[in-house]
Amino acid sequence: MTTTTAAPGTPAAGAHAVPHTVSPGLWALGWKRLKSDHVGMVSLAIVAAFIVMMILSGVGLVAGDWSKELGVNYAPPSFIGADIEGGTPAAAGVAPGATAAGGPASSYQSSVVDPLADVLAELRGEAKPAAAAEADAADAGKSVDPLADVMADIKAGAAKAAASGGAPAAAVEARAPTLLLGGDKWGRDVLKKTIKGSQTSIFVGLAAAAVAVFLGTLFGALAGYYGNWVDDLFNWFYAVFSSIPYLLLILAVAAVLQQKGILTIVLILGLTGWTGTFRLIRGEYLKHKAREYVQAADAIGASHARRMFVHIFPNVSHVVLVQLSIYAVGFIKAEVILSFLGFGVPVDVVSWGSMLNEAQNELILGKWWQLAAAGTAMALLVTAFSLFTDALRDALDPKLKGRAGM
Amino acid sequence: MTAYIIRRLWQMIPTMLGVILLVFVLFNWVGGDPAYVLAGKISNQEQIDNIRRQLGVDQPMWVQLWIFIKQVLTADFGASWSTNEKVGHILATRLGPSLTVLVPLLILETLFAIALSLAVAYVRGSLTDRVVMIVCTVGLSISILVYIIVFQYFFAYKLGWFPVQGWGNGFVENLFVYSALPILIGLTVSIAPSLRLYRTFFLDEINQDYVRTARAKGLSENRIMWVHVLRNASIPIITNLMSSLPGLLLGSFLIERFFSIPGIGREVILAVERSDFPVIKAITVYVAFATMATNLLADLMYKAVDPRVQFK
Amino acid sequence: MTELRNLPARLALAALAAAALALPAAAADMNKVIHHAFPAAETGFDPQGISDLYSGTVVQAIFETLLTYDYLARPSKLAPMAAEALPQVTDDGKTYTFKVRKGVYFTPDPAFKGQKRELVANDFAYSLKRLVDPRVRSPYAFLVEGKIVGLDEAAEAAKKSGRFDYDAKIAGLEIVDRHTLRIRLKATDYGLAYVLAHEPTSAVAREVVEAYADESGRVQSNPVGTGAYKLAKWVHSSKISLEANPDYRGFVWDFKAGSDPDDARIVREMKGRKMPQVGRIEISIMEEDQARLLAFQGGEIDLENMEGPLAPNVLDGGKLRPEFAAKGVKLSRFVDPEITYHFWNLQDPVVGGLSKDKIALRRAMAMSYNVGEEIKVVRNGQAVEAQYPIPPGVVGHEPAYRSSVRYDPAGANALLDKFGYRKGADGFRTLPDGKPLLIRYASRPDSLGRLQDEMWKKAFDSIAIRMEVQKDRFPELVKAEKECKLQMRTAAWIADYPDADNFMQLLYSKNIHQSNNACASIPEYDRLYEQSLRMPDSPARNKLYVEMAKLIEAYAPWRLDISRYRNMLAQPWVLGFKKHPILHAEWQYIDVGPKK
């Protein structure tokens, strides 16, 4: 795989050994053709910008604090201005103080011994309500606390804790009424989420594409090169996989893998998506193994593995590269659907899919900015990526035109 | 020809066995034990064992697998675990609504995509061509979820052109009233990739020798495009169309959920949520069979349209 | 959509029909239609075979129980339905005698072979037997299990023989005469009357069951009842059409207004009418919130339960938004008789146990959770904080009670420090013995599950405890929960019947592996609970419940979360609608006027 990504223009490894290979200038020629394609170059620049953003966000230089709640709930974008209605959906009936209201009502005295009553009262730094004290006094007579001495120990240390840690919670941080691209339900910055989300989505797309294309290439190479029963076996495997409805396959694999994070998503998509590449690569290998240069390699005693991966592979690597980018585009979109089905990213991760699914009910509430931000970012990247893929295909192998099936 | 068909049918058997095995392993592995849910809010172990016995999930794996194979052979998948409705009846009633949306969608999509792609292929390389292609790419890059949410909100609710959701009793009402917006969304989503694909089919044909010959003979460009190119490009188009149908059946679950269409896709999601194994098994097997059958049919039509195709 | 809205003509027609044919239910007008939406699919209509709310809603319209609830009375008050009157309770709450109404007939069905089939006492006895029949495996068996003299023994015998003997006499289900049923209980139980108002005890006809039963002895698709409606058309998980039952005896609308000012309007709209008025009920299943709300706004559905996620669109806090109020949309709003609570598995090695450090850990987690924020952001203000394990609208609720558990992250941190849950090098706390501490929170893969994950993530971050979400499909979560294999999860319990016992039993140790999802075994709690079982509703029983509530706060098997508001929206043309907290279906108590 790594040989494919070698700098364009470097002759592929096998090309030196065997003169009959495709012209050694394939990559150089491709790069030249690509450079003359303006749309392709602009797209490449956009994709590169996204990848730079992904790396910056990955190392924590930008949007590291995306989960911070900077604005009010559903803070509108700055260019619209603060929500006159007050920014928060009315919370009638629940004054914010209601939670803290509490306080033991004297009419509910009980003989229940709270094993931590003293500790809690002191940790909170509050005077024990008279009623409770009375109840304690009453309890002391009838129920014996089996852990009385431990409690005494705790009491001793509690005063200190009350002084240092028991202070009332810090005043709520000031929240911004608007954010540049608006805020989400919790008041998190949509712009930062979009950037952080691009990191996840692009990574998922590229990694899953790598897995799928790797599997497809490996299986396709084996099947196409060896033929006979190996070919039959992989073809059978291919037929089985492509006959099972994709949706059910995804749901089943998702359930088998359980929910462990981004890697799961990569595997779900990768393990179910290799069939298209398999078919193409198998065809290529079938074609190439009969070529003279392969027979020549055989004559000089190259092993099967060497012939497969050192001699033939560089000649089909452009197909692999194109497949890789087609798949990446498809999987970035598929992640949205996985999120809809509930197999999305874990709770401390944000992706475009998770954003779009959050935004599902927001449009109707008039909070369109998250939908717009994630939707636009995704559209921009995917468009650029697709146009770049087209340009790449045209540049590397004009004959392949139109294989974009996703 | 007959020999070829028989051989293809024969090859379906190992594939089907593979499908059965894979589905069985996957869904048994993930548990799929709905006994606790079926037992209700308050239940005891005895009741749960009783339910397991009734569902047959307490039997050894190989017995369950054999039952599955028998079910496939007899095409009788028993009753749904959650509703006790016959699985065959469930599928029969869900297929209609799915097809009511899908068939017109496929027909319209194919017609539009062919006409448009033929047009851009005709002016290939021009500015129009490039702009149309870029518009297609942009259209392709928006998630279907966004299309559904936005279209339902604007076209159905804000503008009131369509009902927001629903499904009626009559075919005509369903097709023209309730399916209209789902079909429109389906078209928006699917026409761009088809257009791109068909355009390349046409370009492939245009570069063929016979086109040059036809031009040399002095045939009009219109005639070349509409008769010769179209006829030859129709082979890959048909193949593409046929092979996409079984996948679409389930793939339209998003549309079916948002528009409350009682179709197959929605049923699959429901069955997986409820661990309703009989329904899952039946849908998988039928769709797998449909996939293989349409593939075979596509190959046969390939042959019918183009006698040059040789079967190996 | 094509209702004939010509009132005089309709009345004339109805009068003519009544005069000519003397049909008892001539009041119902087939042109009056209520369109209703369910957010989840139904499973079937066998009263003893179902357990989900939506199937139950339809069952309530088709079948009749002995008792029901008064439509307007709040708090809920029992009223006779198929019984002539409330039961005679004798023998210290151990014997209940019911007189079944005479002259009530099942809807005609081929199973009756052309005969008119009267409802008799034995039909109710038959239904109660079906609840425990192992073949039917009713999810509601618990309603009668262990209660009725001789019934459990009959079920036991059926398990051995493989067939429930419905003809055998059961001492606790005595058919005194054709229309009198006497139920004898093993122990005092003042809650039985509520059970007999719950739709799983609805009367079904044995002939029908025997004619249509599937392999598990259920009749899911051919419901034959005595209620106000009958099933006209059913497309599974898509559409359910009900029609007024022409053989239904009907009743005259005569309910007393309560303290709610809106009641006066309802009485004015409805008083003296012959019921039911609405001829057809068209129910569609719509899973997506956006679709349901837009459909209501577009007038495609008449009644809609406005849930939290989209509530701000329609509601401004507790009131309708002006544009809806101006259109005449009516809102029926109250706190549902339910509680949502987060529970910890008391058998779990990390969060379980009754030792002080474990109690401290649970209480710290309870204190770290911001219920106020959940109500504001997740529930959009459409919920109240649950202070007491018995929610409003349920007998035994204490409106003035305030929980001692409150949102206090600083206190939670101090408590953890106190008990040796020290922060490690990575900034996260460890167990007192230095081993890593990781809490697994289980939730469903849907959007509400995701929001709950986010709430708990924030809570755990605030007390520096590492948390992981365990996502699974509902059946798998339920299984793990019942096997006491989860660590913590959020659960909700909605009243089956409006009595405190339905809630307090949730922590009784004998209900572990059943409804006690915290797998809690707190000896003190058990002792108090067993005491409460032997008491009728009384201040003395309520006092026990207060003690038990305090125990829940002290030992923290739960963090009580919220009770949701029920916001039932009715279109302007729907008359007399008021959502009942326990009854699922109000269709037979309402009317529809002309659309504007």
mmCIF file with all atom_site columns, N, CA and C in Angstrom, chain A residues 69 73 85 90 92 99 108 110-112 114 120 147 151 157 185-186 188 342 345-346 349 360-361 364-365, chain C residues 288-289 310 313 316-318 321 356 363 375-377 385 398 401 408 418 445 450 453-455 458 547 550-551:
data_model
loop_
_atom_site.group_PDB
_atom_site.id
_atom_site.type_symbol
_atom_site.label_atom_id
_atom_site.label_alt_id
_atom_site.label_comp_id
_atom_site.label_asym_id
_atom_site.label_entity_id
_atom_site.label_seq_id
_atom_site.pdbx_PDB_ins_code
_atom_site.Cartn_x
_atom_site.Cartn_y
_atom_site.Cartn_z
_atom_site.occupancy
_atom_site.B_iso_or_equiv
_atom_site.pdbx_formal_charge
_atom_site.auth_seq_id
_atom_site.auth_comp_id
_atom_site.auth_asym_id
_atom_site.auth_atom_id
_atom_site.pdbx_PDB_model_num
ATOM 1   N N  . GLU A 1 69  ? -19.085 25.039 27.035 1.00 0.00 ? 69  GLU A N  1
ATOM 2   C CA . GLU A 1 69  ? -20.352 25.728 26.760 1.00 0.00 ? 69  GLU A CA 1
ATOM 3   C C  . GLU A 1 69  ? -20.131 27.231 26.858 1.00 0.00 ? 69  GLU A C  1
ATOM 4   N N  . ASN A 1 73  ? -27.863 28.672 25.623 1.00 0.00 ? 73  ASN A N  1
ATOM 5   C CA . ASN A 1 73  ? -28.422 27.554 24.868 1.00 0.00 ? 73  ASN A CA 1
ATOM 6   C C  . ASN A 1 73  ? -28.958 28.072 23.542 1.00 0.00 ? 73  ASN A C  1
ATOM 7   N N  . GLU A 1 85  ? -36.247 36.757 22.327 1.00 0.00 ? 85  GLU A N  1
ATOM 8   C CA . GLU A 1 85  ? -37.129 36.044 23.245 1.00 0.00 ? 85  GLU A CA 1
ATOM 9   C C  . GLU A 1 85  ? -36.407 35.611 24.515 1.00 0.00 ? 85  GLU A C  1
ATOM 10  N N  . ALA A 1 90  ? -38.422 28.460 27.011 1.00 0.00 ? 90  ALA A N  1
ATOM 11  C CA . ALA A 1 90  ? -38.993 28.731 28.323 1.00 0.00 ? 90  ALA A CA 1
ATOM 12  C C  . ALA A 1 90  ? -38.932 27.497 29.215 1.00 0.00 ? 90  ALA A C  1
ATOM 13  N N  . ALA A 1 92  ? -40.676 27.000 31.979 1.00 0.00 ? 92  ALA A N  1
ATOM 14  C CA . ALA A 1 92  ? -41.728 27.313 32.938 1.00 0.00 ? 92  ALA A CA 1
ATOM 15  C C  . ALA A 1 92  ? -41.880 26.202 33.953 1.00 0.00 ? 92  ALA A C  1
ATOM 16  N N  . THR A 1 99  ? -34.155 23.205 41.823 1.00 0.00 ? 99  THR A N  1
ATOM 17  C CA . THR A 1 99  ? -33.334 22.048 42.155 1.00 0.00 ? 99  THR A CA 1
ATOM 18  C C  . THR A 1 99  ? -32.710 22.167 43.526 1.00 0.00 ? 99  THR A C  1
ATOM 19  N N  . TYR A 1 108 ? -41.739 15.930 57.446 1.00 0.00 ? 108 TYR A N  1
ATOM 20  C CA . TYR A 1 108 ? -41.325 14.602 57.005 1.00 0.00 ? 108 TYR A CA 1
ATOM 21  C C  . TYR A 1 108 ? -40.170 14.061 57.841 1.00 0.00 ? 108 TYR A C  1
ATOM 22  N N  . SER A 1 110 ? -38.194 11.601 60.019 1.00 0.00 ? 110 SER A N  1
ATOM 23  C CA . SER A 1 110 ? -38.283 10.151 59.965 1.00 0.00 ? 110 SER A CA 1
ATOM 24  C C  . SER A 1 110 ? -37.244 9.537  60.879 1.00 0.00 ? 110 SER A C  1
ATOM 25  N N  . SER A 1 111 ? -37.412 8.278  61.112 1.00 0.00 ? 111 SER A N  1
ATOM 26  C CA . SER A 1 111 ? -36.450 7.571  61.946 1.00 0.00 ? 111 SER A CA 1
ATOM 27  C C  . SER A 1 111 ? -35.376 6.925  61.093 1.00 0.00 ? 111 SER A C  1
ATOM 28  N N  . VAL A 1 112 ? -35.459 7.150  59.747 1.00 0.00 ? 112 VAL A N  1
ATOM 29  C CA . VAL A 1 112 ? -34.456 6.554  58.879 1.00 0.00 ? 112 VAL A CA 1
ATOM 30  C C  . VAL A 1 112 ? -33.104 7.155  59.201 1.00 0.00 ? 112 VAL A C  1
ATOM 31  N N  . ASP A 1 114 ? -29.766 8.189  58.053 1.00 0.00 ? 114 ASP A N  1
ATOM 32  C CA . ASP A 1 114 ? -28.955 8.426  56.870 1.00 0.00 ? 114 ASP A CA 1
ATOM 33  C C  . ASP A 1 114 ? -27.507 8.166  57.263 1.00 0.00 ? 114 ASP A C  1
ATOM 34  N N  . LEU A 1 120 ? -22.572 14.870 55.087 1.00 0.00 ? 120 LEU A N  1
ATOM 35  C CA . LEU A 1 120 ? -23.111 15.724 54.048 1.00 0.00 ? 120 LEU A CA 1
ATOM 36  C C  . LEU A 1 120 ? -23.408 17.117 54.564 1.00 0.00 ? 120 LEU A C  1
ATOM 37  N N  . LEU A 1 147 ? -21.733 1.931  62.448 1.00 0.00 ? 147 LEU A N  1
ATOM 38  C CA . LEU A 1 147 ? -20.434 2.483  62.046 1.00 0.00 ? 147 LEU A CA 1
ATOM 39  C C  . LEU A 1 147 ? -20.152 3.778  62.781 1.00 0.00 ? 147 LEU A C  1
ATOM 40  N N  . MET A 1 151 ? -17.939 7.246  61.719 1.00 0.00 ? 151 MET A N  1
ATOM 41  C CA . MET A 1 151 ? -18.587 8.543  61.565 1.00 0.00 ? 151 MET A CA 1
ATOM 42  C C  . MET A 1 151 ? -17.862 9.610  62.375 1.00 0.00 ? 151 MET A C  1
ATOM 43  N N  . GLY A 1 157 ? -12.558 15.294 60.472 1.00 0.00 ? 157 GLY A N  1
ATOM 44  C CA . GLY A 1 157 ? -11.946 15.889 59.290 1.00 0.00 ? 157 GLY A CA 1
ATOM 45  C C  . GLY A 1 157 ? -12.885 16.775 58.506 1.00 0.00 ? 157 GLY A C  1
ATOM 46  N N  . LYS A 1 185 ? -27.626 23.145 21.339 1.00 0.00 ? 185 LYS A N  1
ATOM 47  C CA . LYS A 1 185 ? -28.510 22.994 22.481 1.00 0.00 ? 185 LYS A CA 1
ATOM 48  C C  . LYS A 1 185 ? -27.869 23.406 23.806 1.00 0.00 ? 185 LYS A C  1
ATOM 49  N N  . TRP A 1 186 ? -26.625 22.978 24.005 1.00 0.00 ? 186 TRP A N  1
ATOM 50  C CA . TRP A 1 186 ? -25.962 23.246 25.276 1.00 0.00 ? 186 TRP A CA 1
ATOM 51  C C  . TRP A 1 186 ? -25.256 24.591 25.281 1.00 0.00 ? 186 TRP A C  1
ATOM 52  N N  . ARG A 1 188 ? -22.719 25.144 23.012 1.00 0.00 ? 188 ARG A N  1
ATOM 53  C CA . ARG A 1 188 ? -21.380 24.929 22.483 1.00 0.00 ? 188 ARG A CA 1
ATOM 54  C C  . ARG A 1 188 ? -21.270 25.582 21.113 1.00 0.00 ? 188 ARG A C  1
ATOM 55  N N  . GLY A 1 342 ? -28.098 5.203  15.202 1.00 0.00 ? 342 GLY A N  1
ATOM 56  C CA . GLY A 1 342 ? -27.676 5.079  16.589 1.00 0.00 ? 342 GLY A CA 1
ATOM 57  C C  . GLY A 1 342 ? -26.323 4.420  16.751 1.00 0.00 ? 342 GLY A C  1
ATOM 58  N N  . VAL A 1 345 ? -20.752 8.184  16.676 1.00 0.00 ? 345 VAL A N  1
ATOM 59  C CA . VAL A 1 345 ? -19.566 8.386  17.507 1.00 0.00 ? 345 VAL A CA 1
ATOM 60  C C  . VAL A 1 345 ? -19.928 8.377  18.990 1.00 0.00 ? 345 VAL A C  1
ATOM 61  N N  . PRO A 1 346 ? -18.962 8.064  19.857 1.00 0.00 ? 346 PRO A N  1
ATOM 62  C CA . PRO A 1 346 ? -19.228 8.094  21.300 1.00 0.00 ? 346 PRO A CA 1
ATOM 63  C C  . PRO A 1 346 ? -19.522 9.499  21.796 1.00 0.00 ? 346 PRO A C  1
ATOM 64  N N  . VAL A 1 349 ? -17.207 12.636 21.530 1.00 0.00 ? 349 VAL A N  1
ATOM 65  C CA . VAL A 1 349 ? -16.676 12.922 20.201 1.00 0.00 ? 349 VAL A CA 1
ATOM 66  C C  . VAL A 1 349 ? -17.784 13.569 19.383 1.00 0.00 ? 349 VAL A C  1
ATOM 67  N N  . GLN A 1 360 ? -31.604 17.510 13.476 1.00 0.00 ? 360 GLN A N  1
ATOM 68  C CA . GLN A 1 360 ? -32.844 16.994 12.899 1.00 0.00 ? 360 GLN A CA 1
ATOM 69  C C  . GLN A 1 360 ? -34.086 17.728 13.397 1.00 0.00 ? 360 GLN A C  1
ATOM 70  N N  . ASN A 1 361 ? -34.144 17.926 14.708 1.00 0.00 ? 361 ASN A N  1
ATOM 71  C CA . ASN A 1 361 ? -35.316 18.583 15.264 1.00 0.00 ? 361 ASN A CA 1
ATOM 72  C C  . ASN A 1 361 ? -35.137 20.079 15.427 1.00 0.00 ? 361 ASN A C  1
ATOM 73  N N  . ILE A 1 364 ? -36.990 22.734 12.664 1.00 0.00 ? 364 ILE A N  1
ATOM 74  C CA . ILE A 1 364 ? -38.389 23.024 12.892 1.00 0.00 ? 364 ILE A CA 1
ATOM 75  C C  . ILE A 1 364 ? -38.571 23.976 14.067 1.00 0.00 ? 364 ILE A C  1
ATOM 76  N N  . LEU A 1 365 ? -37.580 24.034 14.958 1.00 0.00 ? 365 LEU A N  1
ATOM 77  C CA . LEU A 1 365 ? -37.631 24.986 16.062 1.00 0.00 ? 365 LEU A CA 1
ATOM 78  C C  . LEU A 1 365 ? -37.066 26.345 15.643 1.00 0.00 ? 365 LEU A C  1
ATOM 79  N N  . GLU C 2 288 ? -41.298 9.635  13.292 1.00 0.00 ? 288 GLU C N  1
ATOM 80  C CA . GLU C 2 288 ? -40.429 10.811 13.387 1.00 0.00 ? 288 GLU C CA 1
ATOM 81  C C  . GLU C 2 288 ? -41.168 12.005 13.974 1.00 0.00 ? 288 GLU C C  1
ATOM 82  N N  . ASP C 2 289 ? -40.527 12.647 14.947 1.00 0.00 ? 289 ASP C N  1
ATOM 83  C CA . ASP C 2 289 ? -41.132 13.795 15.628 1.00 0.00 ? 289 ASP C CA 1
ATOM 84  C C  . ASP C 2 289 ? -41.523 14.888 14.646 1.00 0.00 ? 289 ASP C C  1
ATOM 85  N N  . LEU C 2 310 ? -39.841 18.779 20.612 1.00 0.00 ? 310 LEU C N  1
ATOM 86  C CA . LEU C 2 310 ? -40.364 19.819 19.732 1.00 0.00 ? 310 LEU C CA 1
ATOM 87  C C  . LEU C 2 310 ? -41.311 20.762 20.455 1.00 0.00 ? 310 LEU C C  1
ATOM 88  N N  . ASN C 2 313 ? -41.906 24.576 19.925 1.00 0.00 ? 313 ASN C N  1
ATOM 89  C CA . ASN C 2 313 ? -42.604 25.019 18.736 1.00 0.00 ? 313 ASN C CA 1
ATOM 90  C C  . ASN C 2 313 ? -44.047 25.386 19.018 1.00 0.00 ? 313 ASN C C  1
ATOM 91  N N  . ASP C 2 316 ? -45.096 27.744 25.057 1.00 0.00 ? 316 ASP C N  1
ATOM 92  C CA . ASP C 2 316 ? -44.208 28.719 25.637 1.00 0.00 ? 316 ASP C CA 1
ATOM 93  C C  . ASP C 2 316 ? -44.237 28.413 27.122 1.00 0.00 ? 316 ASP C C  1
ATOM 94  N N  . GLY C 2 317 ? -43.337 27.568 27.560 1.00 0.00 ? 317 GLY C N  1
ATOM 95  C CA . GLY C 2 317 ? -43.389 27.113 28.946 1.00 0.00 ? 317 GLY C CA 1
ATOM 96  C C  . GLY C 2 317 ? -44.604 26.235 29.138 1.00 0.00 ? 317 GLY C C  1
ATOM 97  N N  . GLY C 2 318 ? -45.525 26.681 29.958 1.00 0.00 ? 318 GLY C N  1
ATOM 98  C CA . GLY C 2 318 ? -46.695 25.865 30.241 1.00 0.00 ? 318 GLY C CA 1
ATOM 99  C C  . GLY C 2 318 ? -47.910 26.245 29.419 1.00 0.00 ? 318 GLY C C  1
ATOM 100 N N  . ARG C 2 321 ? -48.369 28.651 22.540 1.00 0.00 ? 321 ARG C N  1
ATOM 101 C CA . ARG C 2 321 ? -47.865 29.867 21.913 1.00 0.00 ? 321 ARG C CA 1
ATOM 102 C C  . ARG C 2 321 ? -49.062 30.620 21.341 1.00 0.00 ? 321 ARG C C  1
ATOM 103 N N  . LYS C 2 356 ? -20.095 1.995  53.321 1.00 0.00 ? 356 LYS C N  1
ATOM 104 C CA . LYS C 2 356 ? -20.159 3.459  53.282 1.00 0.00 ? 356 LYS C CA 1
ATOM 105 C C  . LYS C 2 356 ? -19.471 4.063  52.072 1.00 0.00 ? 356 LYS C C  1
ATOM 106 N N  . ARG C 2 363 ? -23.892 8.410  46.120 1.00 0.00 ? 363 ARG C N  1
ATOM 107 C CA . ARG C 2 363 ? -24.495 9.707  46.446 1.00 0.00 ? 363 ARG C CA 1
ATOM 108 C C  . ARG C 2 363 ? -23.747 10.843 45.780 1.00 0.00 ? 363 ARG C C  1
ATOM 109 N N  . ILE C 2 375 ? -34.027 19.267 32.638 1.00 0.00 ? 375 ILE C N  1
ATOM 110 C CA . ILE C 2 375 ? -35.392 19.745 32.396 1.00 0.00 ? 375 ILE C CA 1
ATOM 111 C C  . ILE C 2 375 ? -35.367 20.890 31.387 1.00 0.00 ? 375 ILE C C  1
ATOM 112 N N  . LYS C 2 376 ? -34.402 21.794 31.571 1.00 0.00 ? 376 LYS C N  1
ATOM 113 C CA . LYS C 2 376 ? -34.376 22.974 30.710 1.00 0.00 ? 376 LYS C CA 1
ATOM 114 C C  . LYS C 2 376 ? -33.941 22.631 29.283 1.00 0.00 ? 376 LYS C C  1
ATOM 115 N N  . VAL C 2 377 ? -32.866 21.871 29.153 1.00 0.00 ? 377 VAL C N  1
ATOM 116 C CA . VAL C 2 377 ? -32.272 21.688 27.825 1.00 0.00 ? 377 VAL C CA 1
ATOM 117 C C  . VAL C 2 377 ? -32.802 20.429 27.135 1.00 0.00 ? 377 VAL C C  1
ATOM 118 N N  . GLU C 2 385 ? -38.947 18.262 38.379 1.00 0.00 ? 385 GLU C N  1
ATOM 119 C CA . GLU C 2 385 ? -38.040 17.398 39.100 1.00 0.00 ? 385 GLU C CA 1
ATOM 120 C C  . GLU C 2 385 ? -38.857 16.471 39.996 1.00 0.00 ? 385 GLU C C  1
ATOM 121 N N  . GLU C 2 398 ? -46.932 12.726 47.865 1.00 0.00 ? 398 GLU C N  1
ATOM 122 C CA . GLU C 2 398 ? -46.830 13.791 48.871 1.00 0.00 ? 398 GLU C CA 1
ATOM 123 C C  . GLU C 2 398 ? -46.376 15.059 48.172 1.00 0.00 ? 398 GLU C C  1
ATOM 124 N N  . TYR C 2 401 ? -43.445 17.145 49.803 1.00 0.00 ? 401 TYR C N  1
ATOM 125 C CA . TYR C 2 401 ? -42.177 16.514 50.123 1.00 0.00 ? 401 TYR C CA 1
ATOM 126 C C  . TYR C 2 401 ? -41.066 17.062 49.238 1.00 0.00 ? 401 TYR C C  1
ATOM 127 N N  . ASP C 2 408 ? -25.166 19.335 43.524 1.00 0.00 ? 408 ASP C N  1
ATOM 128 C CA . ASP C 2 408 ? -24.136 19.977 44.335 1.00 0.00 ? 408 ASP C CA 1
ATOM 129 C C  . ASP C 2 408 ? -22.785 19.351 44.003 1.00 0.00 ? 408 ASP C C  1
ATOM 130 N N  . LYS C 2 418 ? -13.329 12.678 50.747 1.00 0.00 ? 418 LYS C N  1
ATOM 131 C CA . LYS C 2 418 ? -13.472 12.153 52.089 1.00 0.00 ? 418 LYS C CA 1
ATOM 132 C C  . LYS C 2 418 ? -13.285 10.639 52.128 1.00 0.00 ? 418 LYS C C  1
ATOM 133 N N  . PRO C 2 445 ? -29.483 3.423  21.638 1.00 0.00 ? 445 PRO C N  1
ATOM 134 C CA . PRO C 2 445 ? -28.926 4.193  20.514 1.00 0.00 ? 445 PRO C CA 1
ATOM 135 C C  . PRO C 2 445 ? -29.956 5.095  19.841 1.00 0.00 ? 445 PRO C C  1
ATOM 136 N N  . ARG C 2 450 ? -28.673 9.645  23.471 1.00 0.00 ? 450 ARG C N  1
ATOM 137 C CA . ARG C 2 450 ? -27.479 10.462 23.253 1.00 0.00 ? 450 ARG C CA 1
ATOM 138 C C  . ARG C 2 450 ? -27.472 11.683 24.180 1.00 0.00 ? 450 ARG C C  1
ATOM 139 N N  . ASP C 2 453 ? -26.590 10.590 27.582 1.00 0.00 ? 453 ASP C N  1
ATOM 140 C CA . ASP C 2 453 ? -25.141 10.366 27.638 1.00 0.00 ? 453 ASP C CA 1
ATOM 141 C C  . ASP C 2 453 ? -24.428 11.691 27.889 1.00 0.00 ? 453 ASP C C  1
ATOM 142 N N  . GLU C 2 454 ? -24.858 12.720 27.155 1.00 0.00 ? 454 GLU C N  1
ATOM 143 C CA . GLU C 2 454 ? -24.173 14.011 27.275 1.00 0.00 ? 454 GLU C CA 1
ATOM 144 C C  . GLU C 2 454 ? -24.363 14.587 28.667 1.00 0.00 ? 454 GLU C C  1
ATOM 145 N N  . MET C 2 455 ? -25.579 14.454 29.220 1.00 0.00 ? 455 MET C N  1
ATOM 146 C CA . MET C 2 455 ? -25.835 14.949 30.573 1.00 0.00 ? 455 MET C CA 1
ATOM 147 C C  . MET C 2 455 ? -24.917 14.245 31.574 1.00 0.00 ? 455 MET C C  1
ATOM 148 N N  . LYS C 2 458 ? -21.220 15.182 31.357 1.00 0.00 ? 458 LYS C N  1
ATOM 149 C CA . LYS C 2 458 ? -20.926 16.436 32.045 1.00 0.00 ? 458 LYS C CA 1
ATOM 150 C C  . LYS C 2 458 ? -20.878 16.228 33.554 1.00 0.00 ? 458 LYS C C  1
ATOM 151 N N  . GLU C 2 547 ? -40.775 7.231  54.983 1.00 0.00 ? 547 GLU C N  1
ATOM 152 C CA . GLU C 2 547 ? -39.562 6.589  55.502 1.00 0.00 ? 547 GLU C CA 1
ATOM 153 C C  . GLU C 2 547 ? -38.789 5.917  54.367 1.00 0.00 ? 547 GLU C C  1
ATOM 154 N N  . LYS C 2 550 ? -36.954 8.300  52.226 1.00 0.00 ? 550 LYS C N  1
ATOM 155 C CA . LYS C 2 550 ? -35.714 8.747  52.875 1.00 0.00 ? 550 LYS C CA 1
ATOM 156 C C  . LYS C 2 550 ? -34.613 7.686  52.719 1.00 0.00 ? 550 LYS C C  1
ATOM 157 N N  . LEU C 2 551 ? -35.031 6.439  52.794 1.00 0.00 ? 551 LEU C N  1
ATOM 158 C CA . LEU C 2 551 ? -34.044 5.366  52.627 1.00 0.00 ? 551 LEU C CA 1
ATOM 159 C C  . LEU C 2 551 ? -33.446 5.396  51.230 1.00 0.00 ? 551 LEU C C  1
#
